[in-house]
Coordinates of C-alpha atoms in Angstrom, one line a residue:
X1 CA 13.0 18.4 51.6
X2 CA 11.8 18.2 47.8
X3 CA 7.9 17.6 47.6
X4 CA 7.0 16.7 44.6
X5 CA 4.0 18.3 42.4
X6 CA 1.3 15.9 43.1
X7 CA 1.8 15.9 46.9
X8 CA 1.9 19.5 46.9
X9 CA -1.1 20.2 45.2
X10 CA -2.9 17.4 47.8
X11 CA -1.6 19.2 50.6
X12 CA -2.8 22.7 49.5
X13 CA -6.5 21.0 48.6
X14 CA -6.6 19.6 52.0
X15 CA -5.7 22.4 54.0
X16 CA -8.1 24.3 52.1
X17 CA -11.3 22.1 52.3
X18 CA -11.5 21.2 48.8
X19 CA -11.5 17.5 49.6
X20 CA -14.7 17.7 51.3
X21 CA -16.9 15.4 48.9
X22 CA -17.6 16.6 46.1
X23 CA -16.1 19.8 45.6
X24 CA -13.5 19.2 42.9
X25 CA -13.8 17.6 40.0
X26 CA -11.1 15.4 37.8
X27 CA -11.9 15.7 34.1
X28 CA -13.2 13.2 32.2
X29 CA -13.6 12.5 28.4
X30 CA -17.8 12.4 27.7
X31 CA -18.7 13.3 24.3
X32 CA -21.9 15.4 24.1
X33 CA -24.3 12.1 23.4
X34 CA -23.3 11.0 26.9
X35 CA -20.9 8.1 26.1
X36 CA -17.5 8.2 27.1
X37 CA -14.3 8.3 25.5
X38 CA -12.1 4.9 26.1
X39 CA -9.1 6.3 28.0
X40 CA -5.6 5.6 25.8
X41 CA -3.1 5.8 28.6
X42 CA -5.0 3.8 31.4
X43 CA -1.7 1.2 31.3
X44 CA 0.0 4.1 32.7
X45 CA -1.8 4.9 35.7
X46 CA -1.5 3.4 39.0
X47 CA -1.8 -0.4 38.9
X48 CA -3.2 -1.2 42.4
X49 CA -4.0 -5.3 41.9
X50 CA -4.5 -7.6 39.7
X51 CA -7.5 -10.5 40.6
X52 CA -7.2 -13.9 38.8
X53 CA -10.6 -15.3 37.5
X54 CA -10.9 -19.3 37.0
X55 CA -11.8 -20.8 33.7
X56 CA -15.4 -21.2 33.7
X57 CA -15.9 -18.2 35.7
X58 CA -19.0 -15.6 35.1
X59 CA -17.2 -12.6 33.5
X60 CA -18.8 -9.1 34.7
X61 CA -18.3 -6.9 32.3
X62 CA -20.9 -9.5 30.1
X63 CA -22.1 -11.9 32.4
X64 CA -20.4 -15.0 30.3
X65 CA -18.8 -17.4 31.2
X66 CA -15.1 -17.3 30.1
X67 CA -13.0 -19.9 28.3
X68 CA -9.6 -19.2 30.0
X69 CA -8.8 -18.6 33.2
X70 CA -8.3 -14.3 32.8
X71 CA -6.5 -12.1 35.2
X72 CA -8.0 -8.3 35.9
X73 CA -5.6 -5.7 36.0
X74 CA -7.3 -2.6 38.1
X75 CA -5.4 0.8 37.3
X76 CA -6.9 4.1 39.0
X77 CA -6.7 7.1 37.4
X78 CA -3.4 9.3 39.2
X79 CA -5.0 12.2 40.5
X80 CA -7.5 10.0 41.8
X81 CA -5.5 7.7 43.8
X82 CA -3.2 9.8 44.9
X83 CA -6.9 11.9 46.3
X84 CA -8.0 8.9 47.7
X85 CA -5.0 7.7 49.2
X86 CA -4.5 11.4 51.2
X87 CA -8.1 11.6 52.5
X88 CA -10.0 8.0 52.8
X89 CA -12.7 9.9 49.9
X90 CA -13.1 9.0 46.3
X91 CA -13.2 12.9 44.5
X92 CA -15.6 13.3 41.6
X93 CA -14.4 12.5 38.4
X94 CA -12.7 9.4 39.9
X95 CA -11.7 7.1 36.7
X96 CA -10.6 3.3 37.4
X97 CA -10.0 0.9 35.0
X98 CA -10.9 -3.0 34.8
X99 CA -8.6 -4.5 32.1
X100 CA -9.2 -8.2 31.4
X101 CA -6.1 -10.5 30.3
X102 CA -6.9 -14.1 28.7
X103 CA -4.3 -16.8 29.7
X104 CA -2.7 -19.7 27.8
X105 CA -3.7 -23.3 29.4
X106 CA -1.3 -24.5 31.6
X107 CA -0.8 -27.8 33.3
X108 CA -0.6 -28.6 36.9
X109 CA 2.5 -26.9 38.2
X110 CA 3.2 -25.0 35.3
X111 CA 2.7 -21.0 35.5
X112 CA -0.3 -19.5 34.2
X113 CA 0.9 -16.7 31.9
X114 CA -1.0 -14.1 29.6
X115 CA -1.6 -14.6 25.9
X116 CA -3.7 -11.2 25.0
X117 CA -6.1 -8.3 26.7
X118 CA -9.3 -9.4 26.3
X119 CA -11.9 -7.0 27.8
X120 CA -11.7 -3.1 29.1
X121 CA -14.4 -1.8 31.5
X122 CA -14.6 2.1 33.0
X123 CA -16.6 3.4 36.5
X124 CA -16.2 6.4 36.7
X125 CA -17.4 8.7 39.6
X126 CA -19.7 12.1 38.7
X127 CA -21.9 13.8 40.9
X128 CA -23.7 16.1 38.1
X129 CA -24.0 13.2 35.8
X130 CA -24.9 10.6 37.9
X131 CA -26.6 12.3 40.4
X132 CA -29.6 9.3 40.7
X133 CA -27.2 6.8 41.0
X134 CA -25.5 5.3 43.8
X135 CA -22.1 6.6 44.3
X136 CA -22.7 8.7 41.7
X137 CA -20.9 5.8 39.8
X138 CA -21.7 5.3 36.2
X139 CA -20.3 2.0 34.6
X140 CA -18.9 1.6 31.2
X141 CA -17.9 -1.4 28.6
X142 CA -15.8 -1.3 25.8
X143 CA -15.7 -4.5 24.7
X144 CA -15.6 -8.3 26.2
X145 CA -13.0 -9.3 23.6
X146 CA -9.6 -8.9 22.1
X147 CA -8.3 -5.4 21.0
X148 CA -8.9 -3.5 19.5
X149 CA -11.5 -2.3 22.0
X150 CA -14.6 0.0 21.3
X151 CA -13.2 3.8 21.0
X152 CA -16.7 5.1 23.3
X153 CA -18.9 3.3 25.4
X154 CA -22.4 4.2 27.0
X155 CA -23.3 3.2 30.4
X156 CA -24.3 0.0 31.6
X157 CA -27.9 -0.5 33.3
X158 CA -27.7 -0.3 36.9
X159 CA -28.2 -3.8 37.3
X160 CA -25.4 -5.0 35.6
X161 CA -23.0 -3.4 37.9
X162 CA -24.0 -1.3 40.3
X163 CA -26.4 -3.4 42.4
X164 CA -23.4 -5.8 43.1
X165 CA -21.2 -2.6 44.4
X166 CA -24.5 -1.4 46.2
X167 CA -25.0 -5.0 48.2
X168 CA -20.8 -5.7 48.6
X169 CA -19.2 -2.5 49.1
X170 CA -21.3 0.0 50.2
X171 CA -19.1 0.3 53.1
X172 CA -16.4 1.3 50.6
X173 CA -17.8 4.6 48.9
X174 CA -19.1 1.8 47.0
X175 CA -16.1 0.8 45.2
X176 CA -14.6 -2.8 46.1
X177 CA -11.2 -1.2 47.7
X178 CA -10.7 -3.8 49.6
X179 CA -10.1 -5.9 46.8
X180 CA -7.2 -4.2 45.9
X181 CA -3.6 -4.4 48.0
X182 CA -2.6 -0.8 46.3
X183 CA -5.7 0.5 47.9
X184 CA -4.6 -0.2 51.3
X185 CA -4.9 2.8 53.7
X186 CA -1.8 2.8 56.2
X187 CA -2.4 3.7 59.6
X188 CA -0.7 6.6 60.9

């Protein structure tokens, strides 16, 4: 039986305790004034839902309402998901992506397809940085608009994201997982 690397290296953290909160930590890209590097890859890490928001919506990385209906592609960081996924926990330095896509208008019936990105938001999870905060989730925008987004971002007041997590998910490490189908834990 072939394991493969990132399964292997889960099974030896878990059998050794590492997973037990907040012992490791996942890099992340912070530059020494505190903001955060916008990650370049985050279309190649897991994808685990997509959410469609209605024209006329409230938008939260800004608080605006939107124009066009937009869908919200959520990708998690691989080391992270794969780490959550194994043990239930989300491990410090946990990285997820919001990525906002604007749609053309469609008509009754028709299919409503995507025109451009339109938005990029970051939480990240870090226990030394965020050590205040709930979760120990800091929350990041780079930009409410087409690309090209900002390159760093600093983060966002606690009321403009994390009260929202803090009253809807605190059941959830708070991070909305149950919003997400690829954040499903299977029963065993």
């Amino acid at each position: 039986m072939k394991i493969t690397g990132t399964v292997a290296i889960i099974l030896a953290l878990s059998v050794s305790g590492l997973f037990a909160d907040e012992q490791i930590k996942l890099s992340v890209s912070f530059n020494a004034d505190g903001t955060i590097n916008r990650p370049l890859n985050h279309r190649q890490w897991v994808n685990v839902g997509t959410t469609l928001i209605p024209e006329g919506e409230i938008n939260i990385i800004d608080g605006e309402p939107i124009s066009t209906s937009e869908y919200i592609d959520t990708y998690v960081e691989p080391m992270s998901y794969a780490i959550y996924m194994a043990t239930g926990a989300w491990p410090n330095g946990t990285q997820i992506v919001k990525e906002f896509t604007s749609t053309v208008e469609a008509e009754p019936g028709e299919v409503l397809v995507e025109s451009h990105y339109n938005g990029l938001a970051m939480l990240v999870k870090d226990v030394e940085r965020f050590p205040a905060e709930t979760g120990h989730l800091g929350y990041f925008n780079f930009g409410h608009r087409p690309e090209p987004y900002e390159a760093t971002a600093t983060v966002m007041p606690r009321e403009q994201c994390s009260s929202c997590h803090e009253a809807s998910a605190s059941e959830q490490q708070y991070i909305f997982a149950d919003h997400h189908i690829g954040l499903k834990q299977v029963s065993k």
